[in-house]
Protein backbone atom coordinates (compact mmCIF):
# COMPACT_ATOMS: atom_id res chain seq x y z
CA UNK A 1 0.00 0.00 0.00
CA UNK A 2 2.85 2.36 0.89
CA UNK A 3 4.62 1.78 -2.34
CA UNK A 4 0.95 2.29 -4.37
CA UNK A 5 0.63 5.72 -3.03
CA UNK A 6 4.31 6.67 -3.15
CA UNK A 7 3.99 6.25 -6.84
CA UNK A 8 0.65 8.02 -7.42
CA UNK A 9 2.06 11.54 -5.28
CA UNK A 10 5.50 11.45 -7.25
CA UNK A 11 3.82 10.40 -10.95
CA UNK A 12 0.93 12.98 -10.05
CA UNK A 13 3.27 16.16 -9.22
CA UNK A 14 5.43 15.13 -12.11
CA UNK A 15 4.30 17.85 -14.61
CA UNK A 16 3.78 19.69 -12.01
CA UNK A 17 7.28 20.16 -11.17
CA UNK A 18 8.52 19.76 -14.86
CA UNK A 19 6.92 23.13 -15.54
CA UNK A 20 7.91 24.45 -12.13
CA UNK A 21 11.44 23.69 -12.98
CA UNK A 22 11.47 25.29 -16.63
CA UNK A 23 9.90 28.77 -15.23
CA UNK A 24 12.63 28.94 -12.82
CA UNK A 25 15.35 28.64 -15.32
CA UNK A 26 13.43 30.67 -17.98
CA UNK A 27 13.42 33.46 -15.12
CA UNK A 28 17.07 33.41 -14.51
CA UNK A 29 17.66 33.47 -18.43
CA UNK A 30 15.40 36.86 -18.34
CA UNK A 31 16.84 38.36 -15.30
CA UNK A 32 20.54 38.42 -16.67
CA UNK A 33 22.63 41.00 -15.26
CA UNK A 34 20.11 42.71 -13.41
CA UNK A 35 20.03 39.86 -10.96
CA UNK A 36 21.89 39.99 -7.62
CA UNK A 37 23.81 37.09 -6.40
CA UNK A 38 21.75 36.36 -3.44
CA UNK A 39 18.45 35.76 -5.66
CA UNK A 40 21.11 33.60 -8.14
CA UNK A 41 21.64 31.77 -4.87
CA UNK A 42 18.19 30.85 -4.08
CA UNK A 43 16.90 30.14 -6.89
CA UNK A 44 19.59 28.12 -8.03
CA UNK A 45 18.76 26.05 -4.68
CA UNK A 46 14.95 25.91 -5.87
CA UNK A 47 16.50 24.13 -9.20
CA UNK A 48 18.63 21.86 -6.93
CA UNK A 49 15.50 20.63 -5.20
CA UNK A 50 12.94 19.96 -7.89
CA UNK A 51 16.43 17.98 -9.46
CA UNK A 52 16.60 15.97 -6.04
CA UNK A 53 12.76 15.29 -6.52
CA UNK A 54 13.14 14.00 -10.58
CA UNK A 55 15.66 12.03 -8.85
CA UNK A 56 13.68 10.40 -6.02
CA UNK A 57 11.26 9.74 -9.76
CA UNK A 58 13.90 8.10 -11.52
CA UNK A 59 14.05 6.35 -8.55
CA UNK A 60 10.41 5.23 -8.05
CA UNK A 61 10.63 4.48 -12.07
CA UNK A 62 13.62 1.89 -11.29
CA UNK A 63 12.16 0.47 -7.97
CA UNK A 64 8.93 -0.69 -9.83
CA UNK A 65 9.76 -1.21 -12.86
CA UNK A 66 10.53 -4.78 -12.23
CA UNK A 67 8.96 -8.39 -13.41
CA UNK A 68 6.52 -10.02 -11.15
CA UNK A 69 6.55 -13.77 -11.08
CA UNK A 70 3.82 -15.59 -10.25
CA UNK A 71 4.57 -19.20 -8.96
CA UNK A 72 0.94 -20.66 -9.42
CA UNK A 73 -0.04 -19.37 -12.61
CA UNK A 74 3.55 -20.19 -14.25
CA UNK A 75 4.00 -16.47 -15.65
CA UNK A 76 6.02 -13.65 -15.59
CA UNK A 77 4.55 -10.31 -15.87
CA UNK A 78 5.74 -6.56 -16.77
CA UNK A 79 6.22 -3.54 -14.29
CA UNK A 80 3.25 -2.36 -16.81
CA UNK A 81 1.24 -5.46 -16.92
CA UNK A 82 2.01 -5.07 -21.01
CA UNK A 83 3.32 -8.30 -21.32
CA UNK A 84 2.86 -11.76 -19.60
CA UNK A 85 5.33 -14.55 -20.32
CA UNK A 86 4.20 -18.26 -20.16
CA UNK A 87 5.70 -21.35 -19.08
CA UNK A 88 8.03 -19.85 -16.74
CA UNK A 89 9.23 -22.36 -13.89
CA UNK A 90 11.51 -22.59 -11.00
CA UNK A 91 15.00 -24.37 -11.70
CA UNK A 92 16.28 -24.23 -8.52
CA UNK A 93 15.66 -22.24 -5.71
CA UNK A 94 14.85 -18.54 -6.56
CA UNK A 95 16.26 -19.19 -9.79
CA UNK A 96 13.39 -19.38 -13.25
CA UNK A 97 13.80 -20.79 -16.50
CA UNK A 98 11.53 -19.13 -19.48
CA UNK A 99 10.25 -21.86 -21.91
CA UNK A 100 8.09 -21.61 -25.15
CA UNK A 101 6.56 -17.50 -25.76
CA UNK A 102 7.42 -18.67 -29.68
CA UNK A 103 5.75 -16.65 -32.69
CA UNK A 104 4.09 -14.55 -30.09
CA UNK A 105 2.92 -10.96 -32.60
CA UNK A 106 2.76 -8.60 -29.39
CA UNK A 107 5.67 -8.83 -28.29
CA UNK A 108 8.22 -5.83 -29.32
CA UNK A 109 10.28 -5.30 -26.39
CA UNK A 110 11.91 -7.78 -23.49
CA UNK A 111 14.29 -5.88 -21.22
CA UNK A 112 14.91 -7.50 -18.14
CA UNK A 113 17.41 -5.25 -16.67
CA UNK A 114 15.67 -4.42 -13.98
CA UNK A 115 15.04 -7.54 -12.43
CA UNK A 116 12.29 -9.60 -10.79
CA UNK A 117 10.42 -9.19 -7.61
CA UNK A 118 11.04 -11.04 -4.41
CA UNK A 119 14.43 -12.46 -5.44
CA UNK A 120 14.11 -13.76 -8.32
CA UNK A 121 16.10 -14.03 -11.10
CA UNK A 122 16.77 -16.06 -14.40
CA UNK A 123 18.69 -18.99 -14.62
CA UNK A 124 17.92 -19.58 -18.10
CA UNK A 125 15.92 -18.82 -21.43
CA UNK A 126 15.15 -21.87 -23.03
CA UNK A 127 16.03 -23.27 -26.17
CA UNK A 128 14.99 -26.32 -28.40
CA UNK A 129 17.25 -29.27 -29.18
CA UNK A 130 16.51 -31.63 -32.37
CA UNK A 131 14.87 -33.97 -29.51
CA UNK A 132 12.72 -31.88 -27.43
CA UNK A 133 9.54 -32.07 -27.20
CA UNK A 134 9.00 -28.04 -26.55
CA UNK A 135 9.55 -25.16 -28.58
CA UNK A 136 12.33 -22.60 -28.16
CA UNK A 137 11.34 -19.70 -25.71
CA UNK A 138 11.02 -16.77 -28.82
CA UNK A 139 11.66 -18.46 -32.05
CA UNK A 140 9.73 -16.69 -34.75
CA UNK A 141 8.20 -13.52 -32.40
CA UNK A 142 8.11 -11.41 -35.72
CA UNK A 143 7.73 -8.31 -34.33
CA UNK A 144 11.10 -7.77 -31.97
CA UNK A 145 13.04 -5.41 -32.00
CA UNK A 146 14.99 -5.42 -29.03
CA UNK A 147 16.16 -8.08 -26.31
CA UNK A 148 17.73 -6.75 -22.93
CA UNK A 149 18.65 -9.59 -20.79
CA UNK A 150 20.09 -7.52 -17.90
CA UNK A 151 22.17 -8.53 -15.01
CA UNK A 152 20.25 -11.94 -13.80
CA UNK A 153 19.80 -14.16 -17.74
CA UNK A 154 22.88 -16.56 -17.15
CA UNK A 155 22.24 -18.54 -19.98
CA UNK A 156 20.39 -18.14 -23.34
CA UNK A 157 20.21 -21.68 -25.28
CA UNK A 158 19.16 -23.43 -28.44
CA UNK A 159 17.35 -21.48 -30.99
CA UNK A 160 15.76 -18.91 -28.09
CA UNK A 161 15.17 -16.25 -30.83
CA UNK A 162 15.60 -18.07 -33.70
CA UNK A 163 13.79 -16.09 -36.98
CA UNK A 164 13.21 -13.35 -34.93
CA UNK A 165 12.76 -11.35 -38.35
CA UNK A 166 12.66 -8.08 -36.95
CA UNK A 167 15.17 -8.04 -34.28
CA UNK A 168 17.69 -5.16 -34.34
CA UNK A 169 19.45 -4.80 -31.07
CA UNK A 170 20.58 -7.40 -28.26
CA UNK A 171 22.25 -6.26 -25.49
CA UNK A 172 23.64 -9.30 -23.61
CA UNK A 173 23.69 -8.72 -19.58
CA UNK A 174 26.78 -9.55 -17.27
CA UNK A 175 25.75 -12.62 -15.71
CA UNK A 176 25.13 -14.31 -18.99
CA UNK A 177 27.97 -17.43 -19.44
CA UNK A 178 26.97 -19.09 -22.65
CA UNK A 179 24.86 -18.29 -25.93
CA UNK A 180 23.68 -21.53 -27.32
CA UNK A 181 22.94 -23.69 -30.52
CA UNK A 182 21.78 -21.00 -33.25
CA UNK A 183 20.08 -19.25 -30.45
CA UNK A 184 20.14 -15.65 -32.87
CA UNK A 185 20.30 -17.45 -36.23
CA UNK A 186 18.51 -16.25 -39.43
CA UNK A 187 18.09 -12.85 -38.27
CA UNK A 188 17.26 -10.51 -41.28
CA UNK A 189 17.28 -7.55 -39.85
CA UNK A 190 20.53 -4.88 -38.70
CA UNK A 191 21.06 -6.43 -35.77
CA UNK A 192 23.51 -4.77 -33.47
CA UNK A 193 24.84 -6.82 -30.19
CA UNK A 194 26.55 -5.56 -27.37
CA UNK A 195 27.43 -7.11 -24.33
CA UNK A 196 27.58 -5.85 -20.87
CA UNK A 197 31.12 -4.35 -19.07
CA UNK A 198 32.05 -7.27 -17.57
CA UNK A 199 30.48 -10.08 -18.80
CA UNK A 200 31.07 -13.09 -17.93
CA UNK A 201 30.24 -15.09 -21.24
CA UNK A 202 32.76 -18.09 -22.06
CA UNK A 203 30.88 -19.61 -25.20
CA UNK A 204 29.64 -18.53 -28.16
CA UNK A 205 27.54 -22.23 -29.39
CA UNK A 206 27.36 -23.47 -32.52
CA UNK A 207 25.25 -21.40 -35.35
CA UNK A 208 24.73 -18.48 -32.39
CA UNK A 209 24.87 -15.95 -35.11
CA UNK A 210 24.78 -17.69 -37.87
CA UNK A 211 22.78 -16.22 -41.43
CA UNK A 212 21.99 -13.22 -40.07
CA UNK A 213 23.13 -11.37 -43.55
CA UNK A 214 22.52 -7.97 -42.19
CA UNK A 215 24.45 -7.95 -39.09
CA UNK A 216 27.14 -5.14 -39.90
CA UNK A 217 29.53 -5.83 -36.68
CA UNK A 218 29.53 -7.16 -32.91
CA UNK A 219 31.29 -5.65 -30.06
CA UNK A 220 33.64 -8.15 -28.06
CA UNK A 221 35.12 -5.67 -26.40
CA UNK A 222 34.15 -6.22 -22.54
CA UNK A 223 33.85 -10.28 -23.45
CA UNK A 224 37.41 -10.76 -21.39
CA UNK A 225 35.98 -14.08 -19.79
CA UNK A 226 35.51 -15.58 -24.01
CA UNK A 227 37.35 -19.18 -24.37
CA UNK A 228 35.09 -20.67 -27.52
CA UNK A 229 33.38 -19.66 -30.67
CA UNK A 230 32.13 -23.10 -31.58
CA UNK A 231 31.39 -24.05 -35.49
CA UNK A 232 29.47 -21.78 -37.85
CA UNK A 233 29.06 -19.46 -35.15
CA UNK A 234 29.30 -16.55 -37.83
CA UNK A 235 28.60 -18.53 -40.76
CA UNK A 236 26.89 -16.54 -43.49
CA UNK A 237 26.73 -13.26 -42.18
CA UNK A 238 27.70 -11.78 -45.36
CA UNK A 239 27.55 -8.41 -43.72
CA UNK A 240 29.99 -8.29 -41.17
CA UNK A 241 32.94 -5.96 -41.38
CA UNK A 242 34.71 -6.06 -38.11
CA UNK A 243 35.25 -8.68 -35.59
CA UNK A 244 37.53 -7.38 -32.85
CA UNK A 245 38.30 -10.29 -30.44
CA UNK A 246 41.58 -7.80 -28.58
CA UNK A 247 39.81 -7.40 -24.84
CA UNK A 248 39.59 -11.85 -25.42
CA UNK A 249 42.96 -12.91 -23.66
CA UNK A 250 41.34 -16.22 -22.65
CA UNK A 251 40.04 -17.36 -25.66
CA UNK A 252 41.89 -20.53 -26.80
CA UNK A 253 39.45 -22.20 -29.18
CA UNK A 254 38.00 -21.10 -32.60
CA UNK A 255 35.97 -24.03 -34.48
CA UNK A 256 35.33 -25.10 -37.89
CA UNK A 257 33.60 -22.89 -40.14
CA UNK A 258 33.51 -20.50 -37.29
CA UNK A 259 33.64 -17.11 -39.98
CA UNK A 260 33.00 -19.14 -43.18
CA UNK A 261 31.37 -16.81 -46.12
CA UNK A 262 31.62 -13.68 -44.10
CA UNK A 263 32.19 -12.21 -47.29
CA UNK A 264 32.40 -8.61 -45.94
CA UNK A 265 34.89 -9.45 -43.47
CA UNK A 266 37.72 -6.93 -43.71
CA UNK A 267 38.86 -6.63 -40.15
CA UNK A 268 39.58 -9.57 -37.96
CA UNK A 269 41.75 -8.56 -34.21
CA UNK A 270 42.89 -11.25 -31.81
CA UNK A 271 44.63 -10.49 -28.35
CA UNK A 272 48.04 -10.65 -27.50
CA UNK A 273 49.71 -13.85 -26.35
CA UNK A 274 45.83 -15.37 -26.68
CA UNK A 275 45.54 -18.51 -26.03
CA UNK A 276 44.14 -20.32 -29.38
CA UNK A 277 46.35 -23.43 -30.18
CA UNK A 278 44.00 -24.51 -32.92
CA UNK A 279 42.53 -23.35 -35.46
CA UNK A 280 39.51 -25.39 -37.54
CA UNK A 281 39.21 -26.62 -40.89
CA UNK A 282 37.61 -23.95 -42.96
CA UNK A 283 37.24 -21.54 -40.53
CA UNK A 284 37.59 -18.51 -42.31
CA UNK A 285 36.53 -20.11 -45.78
CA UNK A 286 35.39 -17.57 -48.64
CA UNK A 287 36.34 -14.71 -45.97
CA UNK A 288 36.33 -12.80 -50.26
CA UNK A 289 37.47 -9.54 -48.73
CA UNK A 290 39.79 -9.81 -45.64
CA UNK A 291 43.20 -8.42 -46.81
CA UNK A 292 45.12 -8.96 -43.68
CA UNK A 293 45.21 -12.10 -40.93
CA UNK A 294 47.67 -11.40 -38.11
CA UNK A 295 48.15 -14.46 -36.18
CA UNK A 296 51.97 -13.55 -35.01
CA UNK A 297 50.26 -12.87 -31.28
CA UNK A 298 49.30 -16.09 -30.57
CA UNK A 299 51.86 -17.75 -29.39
CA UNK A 300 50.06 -20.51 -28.26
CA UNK A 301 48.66 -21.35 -31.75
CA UNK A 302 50.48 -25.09 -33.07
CA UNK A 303 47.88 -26.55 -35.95
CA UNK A 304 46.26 -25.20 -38.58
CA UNK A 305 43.42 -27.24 -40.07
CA UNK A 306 42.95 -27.98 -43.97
CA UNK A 307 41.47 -25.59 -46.30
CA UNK A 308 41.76 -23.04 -43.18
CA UNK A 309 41.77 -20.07 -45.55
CA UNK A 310 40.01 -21.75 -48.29
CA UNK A 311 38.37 -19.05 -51.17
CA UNK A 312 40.39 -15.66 -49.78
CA UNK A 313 40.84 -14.32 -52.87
CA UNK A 314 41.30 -10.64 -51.64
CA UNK A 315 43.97 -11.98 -48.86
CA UNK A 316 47.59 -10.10 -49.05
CA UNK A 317 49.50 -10.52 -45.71
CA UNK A 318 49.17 -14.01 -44.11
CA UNK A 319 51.39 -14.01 -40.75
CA UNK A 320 52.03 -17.04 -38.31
CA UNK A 321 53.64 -17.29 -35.29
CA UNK A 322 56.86 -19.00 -34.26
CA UNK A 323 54.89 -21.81 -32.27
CA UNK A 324 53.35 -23.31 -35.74
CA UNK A 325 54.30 -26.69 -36.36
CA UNK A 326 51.24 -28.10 -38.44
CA UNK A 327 49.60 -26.25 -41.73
CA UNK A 328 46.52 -28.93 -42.64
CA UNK A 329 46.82 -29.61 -46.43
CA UNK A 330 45.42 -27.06 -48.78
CA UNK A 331 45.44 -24.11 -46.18
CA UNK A 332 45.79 -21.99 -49.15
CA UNK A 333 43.57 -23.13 -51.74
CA UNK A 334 43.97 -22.29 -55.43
CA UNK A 335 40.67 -20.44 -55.79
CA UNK A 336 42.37 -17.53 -53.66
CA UNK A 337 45.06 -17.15 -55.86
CA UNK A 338 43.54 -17.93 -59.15
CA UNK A 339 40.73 -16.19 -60.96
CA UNK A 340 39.74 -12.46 -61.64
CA UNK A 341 40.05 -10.15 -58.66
CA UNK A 342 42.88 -12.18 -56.77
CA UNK A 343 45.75 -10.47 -55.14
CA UNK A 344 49.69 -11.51 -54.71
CA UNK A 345 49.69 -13.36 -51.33
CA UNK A 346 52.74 -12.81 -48.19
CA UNK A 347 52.87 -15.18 -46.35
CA UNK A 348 54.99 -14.74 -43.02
CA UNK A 349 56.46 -17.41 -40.61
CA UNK A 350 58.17 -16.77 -37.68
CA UNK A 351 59.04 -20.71 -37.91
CA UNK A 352 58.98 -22.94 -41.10
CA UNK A 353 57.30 -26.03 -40.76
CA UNK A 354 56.56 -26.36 -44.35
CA UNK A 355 60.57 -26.91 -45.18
CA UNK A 356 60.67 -29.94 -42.27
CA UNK A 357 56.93 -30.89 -43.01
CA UNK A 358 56.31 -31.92 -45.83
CA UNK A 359 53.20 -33.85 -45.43
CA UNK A 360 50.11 -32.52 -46.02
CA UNK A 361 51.10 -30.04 -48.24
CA UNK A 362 49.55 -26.48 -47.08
CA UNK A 363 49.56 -25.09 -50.60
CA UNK A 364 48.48 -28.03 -52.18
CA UNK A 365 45.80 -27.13 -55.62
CA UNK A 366 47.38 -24.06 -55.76
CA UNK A 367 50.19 -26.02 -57.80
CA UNK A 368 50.04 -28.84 -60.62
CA UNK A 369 49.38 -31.43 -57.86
CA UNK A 370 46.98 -32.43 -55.51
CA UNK A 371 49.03 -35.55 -54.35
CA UNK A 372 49.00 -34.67 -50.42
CA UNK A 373 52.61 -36.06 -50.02
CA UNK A 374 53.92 -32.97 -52.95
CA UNK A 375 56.76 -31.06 -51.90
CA UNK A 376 56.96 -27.69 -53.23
CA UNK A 377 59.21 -26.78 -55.78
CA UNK A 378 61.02 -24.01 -57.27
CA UNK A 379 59.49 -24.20 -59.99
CA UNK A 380 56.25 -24.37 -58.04
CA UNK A 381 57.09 -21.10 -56.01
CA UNK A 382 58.38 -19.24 -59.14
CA UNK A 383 54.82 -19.71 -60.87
CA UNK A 384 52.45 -19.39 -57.76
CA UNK A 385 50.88 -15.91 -56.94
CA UNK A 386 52.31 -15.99 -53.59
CA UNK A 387 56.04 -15.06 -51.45
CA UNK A 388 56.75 -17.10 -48.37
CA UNK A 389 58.74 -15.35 -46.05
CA UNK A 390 60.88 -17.46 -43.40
CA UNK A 391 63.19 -16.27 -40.94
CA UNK A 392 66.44 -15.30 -42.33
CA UNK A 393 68.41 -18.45 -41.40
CA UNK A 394 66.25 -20.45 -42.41
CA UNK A 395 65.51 -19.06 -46.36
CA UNK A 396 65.70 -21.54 -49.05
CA UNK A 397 68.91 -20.04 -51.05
CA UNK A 398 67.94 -19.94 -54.93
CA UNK A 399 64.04 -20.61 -54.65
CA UNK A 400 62.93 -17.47 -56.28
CA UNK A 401 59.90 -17.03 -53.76
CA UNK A 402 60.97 -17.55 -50.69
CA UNK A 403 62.75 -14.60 -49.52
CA UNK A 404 64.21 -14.22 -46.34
CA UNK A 405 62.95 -12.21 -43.41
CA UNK A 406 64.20 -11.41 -40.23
């Protein structure tokens, strides 16, 4: 009851007070130099209280403005009573999951940032696996635009807002740890994603943002907790310029197909000394307009898969770092090199496993063989669109492409 009329006295004197506050500093504006200090002083003071009152309303607007649960009827409701979410249960103690709300029309907005009543908070939104029986929490709601999870959503899994055609901004709370199985895949609108100062996400799941063609760029910056971008996680978004992975000293894993046909690419940072050992077959396949890969930092990184850079026909300055041992076969496939458009390729090793590896050829179809036991040749160097550069002991004297480099 207190809290009832504590917001009916502040929300009623609002205008009241709005105009209050713009007379006062409309008089001061008139005044101007014929006013003395001492009515500067008071009336300044009047403006510091009606400021202390907007901010007791902020206040009130915060306090209230959070989700009610109701434990009998299964549903989450709005500060506003606008919107009431079904099938939400308890997990474990105060903690809710948020099942199927899928294809719902009305809903436009879902900000939980400022919390639930009582307690409560959310351990999870749910997603669909290929063997569940339920559907994904907000696949196919057609008409939202805008997902705030806020500080308590610590997971979001498979398919949760899958075909949500009209989404445009997701900002990902602090507490969330992992984004699940194509949980923001075929998105078709300009989706923009940020993610909370310190958030604690680890893993980005398989498909999370995959086909989502209009999806321009996505801000890693205060991921610093990231270890995994799982397969296809990025697949298809032909859009994307920029991903900038810098702030992401933990992250040691990036999977198969992980970038694949992000054929806008041109801008791709990792952190120093990161701790990536690995990287996937195909993971940055038909990347058609990255220019530059700098993979010197991470100094962790032994193995890369086959056909790793597969399609980069726009790709100039390739660099590896001294740690490489293993380039999969056909790492640099012929379709970069060949065909209109394609640019003279550097490559850069700060080691040179291909001159005490052999096997597996890395640059394998860009020559006359395909036989994954070919060594390169001179001949094969002095015909290929591409220099490999080798630290300066270790330059292969009289092979017209391989120049030295210290």
């Amino acid at each position: 009851i207190l809290k009832g009329f504590l917001m009916v006295f502040v929300f009623s004197t609002k205008e009241r007070l709005t105009r209050e506050l713009q007379n006062r500093e409309q008089e001061l504006l008139d005044l101007g130099d014929a006013v003395t200090s001492s009515q500067v002083w008071h009336k300044k003071n009047r403006i510091k209280f009606f400021m202390a009152i907007f901010a007791v309303i902020a206040f009130v607007n915060t306090t209230f403005a959070q989700w009610v649960y109701n434990q009998d009827a299964l549903t989450l409701t709005s500060s506003d009573g606008t919107i009431v979410l079904n099938n939400v249960s308890v997990w474990s103690g105060k903690k809710l999951t948020i099942g199927d709300n899928g294809k719902r029309e009305d809903l436009v907005t879902l900000d939980f940032s400022d919390g639930i009543t009582d307690g409560w908070s959310i351990y999870q939104i749910v997603g669909k696996s290929n063997n569940s029986s339920y559907d994904a929490a907000f696949d196919e709601c057609p008409n939202l635009k805008t997902v705030i999870t806020g500080d308590t959503v610590e997971a979001i899994e498979e398919r949760a807002f899958n075909k949500c055609s009209s989404l445009e901004r997701v900002h990902i709370g602090k507490a969330c740890v992992s984004i699940g199985w194509a949980t923001f895949s075929d998105i078709k609108g300009p989706l923009v994603v940020t993610f909370e100062e310190g958030s604690a996400l680890t893993t980005l799941g398989q498909y999370a943002f995959s086909n989502c063609p209009n999806m321009k760029s996505i801000d890693f910056s205060n991921c610093i907790n990231l270890t995994t971008i799982s397969s296809g996680a990025f697949g298809g978004c032909s859009s994307l310029e920029t991903i900038d992975l810098s702030n992401a000293a933990k992250l040691s894993s990036i999977q198969s197909s992980a970038f694949a046909n992000c054929t806008s690419l041109k801008t791709f940072k990792l952190p120093d000394n990161c701790e990536i050992t690995k990287i996937f077959e195909k993971t940055f396949e038909n990347c058609t307009a990255l220019e530059e890969l700098d993979l010197s930092k991470c100094t962790s990184l032994t193995t890369i898969d086959a056909k790793a850079f597969v399609g980069n026909k726009a790709l100039k300055n390739l660099y590896f770092p001294a740690s490489l041992t293993t380039l999969g076969w056909g790492t640099i496939n012929k379709h970069r090199s060949l065909g209109e458009g394609a640019s003279m390729l550097n490559v850069y090793f700060r080691s040179c496993p291909i001159q005490n590896n052999a096997k597996d050829n890395p640059f394998a179809e860009m020559f006359s063989s395909n036989n994954k036991s070919y060594t390169v040749t001179e001949s094969d160097m002095a015909n290929a669109s591409v220099t490999i550069y080798v630290p300066r002991t270790q330059a292969t004297a009289g092979t017209p492409n391989w120049n030295s480099w210290a």
